Amino acid sequence: MKLILAIINKEDAAEVSSALTKARFSVTKLATQGGFLMSGNTTIICGTDDEKVDAAIEIIKEHSRQRKEIVPSTATYGIGVTTSFPLEVTVGGATIFVLDVDRFEKA
Ligand code: 2BA
C-alpha cells in the first residue's frame, strides 16, 4: 500500500478531491500553507493499493492547473537604497510525494 501526499492549489482542491472520490479513491484534505509564498494551499492525503497509484496521480494532474503568482521582492544596492519589485513565480499544478505504508488499520 502507498500513501499519496499531493500539495495543490486550494482553488483546485474541490475538483481534485471529487474526481478522486468518483474514481473510488479515499481522500482526506488538509488546509496547508506554502513556506515560500506563505499563502494557503491544500494537501490531499490518499491511501491506495500500489497498482492504483498511477491512476490516482493521473487524476490529480488532470485537475491541477499551473498558475503564475506575483510576490513582492526587495533588492538592496551598495549605496544603502532598498527597492521593492514584483517577482513572478510559477506554482503547481501539483507537488506529489508517494510513500510506502508499513501498516494500515481501521479500528
Ligand atoms: P510555496 O512554498 O509557497 O512555493 C510556491 C512556489 O514558489 C513554488 O511552486 C516554487 O515555484 C516557488 N518557490 C518555492 N520555494 C522557493 C525558493 N526557495 N526560491 C524560489 N522560489 C521558490 P511549487 O514548486 O509548485 O510548490 C507549490 C507548493 O508545494 C509550495 O508552496 C509548498 O507548499 C509545496 N512544496 C513544493 N515542493 C515541496 C517540497 N520539496 N517539500 C514540501 N513541500 C513542497
PDB file of N, CA, C and O and ligand atoms in Angstrom, residues 7 33-39 41 89-93 95 97, ligand 1:
ATOM      1  N   ILE A   7       0.272  18.223  -2.865  1.00  0.00           N
ATOM      2  CA  ILE A   7       0.068  19.624  -2.493  1.00  0.00           C
ATOM      3  C   ILE A   7      -0.424  20.345  -3.737  1.00  0.00           C
ATOM      4  O   ILE A   7       0.250  20.349  -4.770  1.00  0.00           O
ATOM      5  N   GLN A  33      -0.096  25.466   4.236  1.00  0.00           N
ATOM      6  CA  GLN A  33       0.455  26.753   3.807  1.00  0.00           C
ATOM      7  C   GLN A  33       1.857  26.543   3.253  1.00  0.00           C
ATOM      8  O   GLN A  33       2.683  25.873   3.891  1.00  0.00           O
ATOM      9  N   GLY A  34       2.126  27.107   2.083  1.00  0.00           N
ATOM     10  CA  GLY A  34       3.460  27.003   1.483  1.00  0.00           C
ATOM     11  C   GLY A  34       4.443  27.891   2.224  1.00  0.00           C
ATOM     12  O   GLY A  34       4.109  29.001   2.628  1.00  0.00           O
ATOM     13  N   GLY A  35       5.657  27.382   2.415  1.00  0.00           N
ATOM     14  CA  GLY A  35       6.663  28.135   3.161  1.00  0.00           C
ATOM     15  C   GLY A  35       7.200  29.326   2.397  1.00  0.00           C
ATOM     16  O   GLY A  35       7.704  30.275   2.992  1.00  0.00           O
ATOM     17  N   PHE A  36       7.139  29.302   1.067  1.00  0.00           N
ATOM     18  CA  PHE A  36       7.716  30.392   0.261  1.00  0.00           C
ATOM     19  C   PHE A  36       6.725  31.530   0.084  1.00  0.00           C
ATOM     20  O   PHE A  36       7.013  32.668   0.440  1.00  0.00           O
ATOM     21  N   LEU A  37       5.547  31.225  -0.442  1.00  0.00           N
ATOM     22  CA  LEU A  37       4.551  32.279  -0.671  1.00  0.00           C
ATOM     23  C   LEU A  37       3.794  32.613   0.610  1.00  0.00           C
ATOM     24  O   LEU A  37       3.152  33.662   0.689  1.00  0.00           O
ATOM     25  N   MET A  38       3.842  31.716   1.588  1.00  0.00           N
ATOM     26  CA  MET A  38       3.095  31.881   2.845  1.00  0.00           C
ATOM     27  C   MET A  38       1.606  32.057   2.589  1.00  0.00           C
ATOM     28  O   MET A  38       0.927  32.781   3.309  1.00  0.00           O
ATOM     29  N   SER A  39       1.119  31.423   1.515  1.00  0.00           N
ATOM     30  CA  SER A  39      -0.315  31.507   1.252  1.00  0.00           C
ATOM     31  C   SER A  39      -0.904  30.104   1.326  1.00  0.00           C
ATOM     32  O   SER A  39      -0.183  29.101   1.261  1.00  0.00           O
ATOM     33  N   ASN A  41      -2.549  26.606   0.690  1.00  0.00           N
ATOM     34  CA  ASN A  41      -2.736  25.607  -0.359  1.00  0.00           C
ATOM     35  C   ASN A  41      -3.428  24.406   0.295  1.00  0.00           C
ATOM     36  O   ASN A  41      -3.808  24.472   1.469  1.00  0.00           O
ATOM     37  N   VAL A  89       6.208  34.042  -9.951  1.00  0.00           N
ATOM     38  CA  VAL A  89       6.565  32.664  -9.580  1.00  0.00           C
ATOM     39  C   VAL A  89       5.526  31.714 -10.177  1.00  0.00           C
ATOM     40  O   VAL A  89       4.336  31.984 -10.116  1.00  0.00           O
ATOM     41  N   THR A  90       6.001  30.625 -10.788  1.00  0.00           N
ATOM     42  CA  THR A  90       5.058  29.616 -11.307  1.00  0.00           C
ATOM     43  C   THR A  90       4.783  28.590 -10.220  1.00  0.00           C
ATOM     44  O   THR A  90       5.707  27.990  -9.676  1.00  0.00           O
ATOM     45  N   VAL A  91       3.514  28.389  -9.904  1.00  0.00           N
ATOM     46  CA  VAL A  91       3.134  27.481  -8.820  1.00  0.00           C
ATOM     47  C   VAL A  91       2.343  26.307  -9.374  1.00  0.00           C
ATOM     48  O   VAL A  91       1.417  26.479 -10.164  1.00  0.00           O
ATOM     49  N   GLY A  92       2.689  25.105  -8.926  1.00  0.00           N
ATOM     50  CA  GLY A  92       1.897  23.910  -9.248  1.00  0.00           C
ATOM     51  C   GLY A  92       2.074  23.471 -10.678  1.00  0.00           C
ATOM     52  O   GLY A  92       3.102  23.731 -11.232  1.00  0.00           O
ATOM     53  N   GLY A  93       1.094  22.816 -11.191  1.00  0.00           N
ATOM     54  CA  GLY A  93      -0.115  22.159 -10.762  1.00  0.00           C
ATOM     55  C   GLY A  93      -0.080  21.419  -9.453  1.00  0.00           C
ATOM     56  O   GLY A  93      -0.660  21.895  -8.477  1.00  0.00           O
ATOM     57  N   THR A  95       2.332  19.142  -6.441  1.00  0.00           N
ATOM     58  CA  THR A  95       3.601  18.586  -5.941  1.00  0.00           C
ATOM     59  C   THR A  95       3.241  17.293  -5.227  1.00  0.00           C
ATOM     60  O   THR A  95       2.482  17.313  -4.253  1.00  0.00           O
ATOM     61  N   PHE A  97       4.110  13.487  -3.503  1.00  0.00           N
ATOM     62  CA  PHE A  97       5.012  12.532  -2.853  1.00  0.00           C
ATOM     63  C   PHE A  97       4.267  11.202  -2.738  1.00  0.00           C
ATOM     64  O   PHE A  97       3.073  11.194  -2.414  1.00  0.00           O
TER      65      PHE A  97
HETATM   66  P1  2BA B   1       5.346  27.511  -1.602  1.00  0.00           P
HETATM   67  O1  2BA B   1       6.440  27.077  -0.672  1.00  0.00           O
HETATM   68  O2  2BA B   1       4.535  28.691  -1.182  1.00  0.00           O
HETATM   69  O3  2BA B   1       6.021  27.773  -3.027  1.00  0.00           O
HETATM   70  C1  2BA B   1       5.289  28.337  -4.084  1.00  0.00           C
HETATM   71  C2  2BA B   1       6.156  28.406  -5.341  1.00  0.00           C
HETATM   72  O4  2BA B   1       7.241  29.289  -5.109  1.00  0.00           O
HETATM   73  C3  2BA B   1       6.768  27.065  -5.748  1.00  0.00           C
HETATM   74  O5  2BA B   1       5.845  26.353  -6.542  1.00  0.00           O
HETATM   75  C4  2BA B   1       8.028  27.490  -6.478  1.00  0.00           C
HETATM   76  O6  2BA B   1       7.725  27.859  -7.835  1.00  0.00           O
HETATM   77  C5  2BA B   1       8.420  28.770  -5.756  1.00  0.00           C
HETATM   78  N1  2BA B   1       9.409  28.544  -4.705  1.00  0.00           N
HETATM   79  C6  2BA B   1       9.276  27.755  -3.615  1.00  0.00           C
HETATM   80  N2  2BA B   1      10.380  27.833  -2.827  1.00  0.00           N
HETATM   81  C7  2BA B   1      11.222  28.685  -3.457  1.00  0.00           C
HETATM   82  C8  2BA B   1      12.527  29.180  -3.155  1.00  0.00           C
HETATM   83  N3  2BA B   1      13.172  28.803  -2.039  1.00  0.00           N
HETATM   84  N4  2BA B   1      13.088  30.062  -4.041  1.00  0.00           N
HETATM   85  C9  2BA B   1      12.437  30.429  -5.152  1.00  0.00           C
HETATM   86  N5  2BA B   1      11.201  30.014  -5.490  1.00  0.00           N
HETATM   87  C10 2BA B   1      10.597  29.139  -4.659  1.00  0.00           C
HETATM   88  P2  2BA B   1       5.778  24.762  -6.465  1.00  0.00           P
HETATM   89  O7  2BA B   1       7.147  24.182  -6.591  1.00  0.00           O
HETATM   90  O8  2BA B   1       4.759  24.325  -7.447  1.00  0.00           O
HETATM   91  O9  2BA B   1       5.277  24.410  -4.986  1.00  0.00           O
HETATM   92  C11 2BA B   1       3.941  24.639  -4.569  1.00  0.00           C
HETATM   93  C12 2BA B   1       3.823  24.322  -3.092  1.00  0.00           C
HETATM   94  O10 2BA B   1       4.112  22.923  -2.898  1.00  0.00           O
HETATM   95  C13 2BA B   1       4.823  25.039  -2.198  1.00  0.00           C
HETATM   96  O11 2BA B   1       4.317  26.308  -1.831  1.00  0.00           O
HETATM   97  C14 2BA B   1       4.931  24.102  -0.987  1.00  0.00           C
HETATM   98  O12 2BA B   1       3.802  24.267  -0.134  1.00  0.00           O
HETATM   99  C15 2BA B   1       4.817  22.752  -1.650  1.00  0.00           C
HETATM  100  N6  2BA B   1       6.123  22.132  -1.951  1.00  0.00           N
HETATM  101  C16 2BA B   1       6.795  22.214  -3.113  1.00  0.00           C
HETATM  102  N7  2BA B   1       7.928  21.486  -3.054  1.00  0.00           N
HETATM  103  C17 2BA B   1       7.961  20.944  -1.826  1.00  0.00           C
HETATM  104  C18 2BA B   1       8.889  20.082  -1.137  1.00  0.00           C
HETATM  105  N8  2BA B   1      10.028  19.640  -1.717  1.00  0.00           N
HETATM  106  N9  2BA B   1       8.618  19.722   0.146  1.00  0.00           N
HETATM  107  C19 2BA B   1       7.486  20.163   0.753  1.00  0.00           C
HETATM  108  N10 2BA B   1       6.563  20.963   0.155  1.00  0.00           N
HETATM  109  C20 2BA B   1       6.798  21.354  -1.105  1.00  0.00           C
END
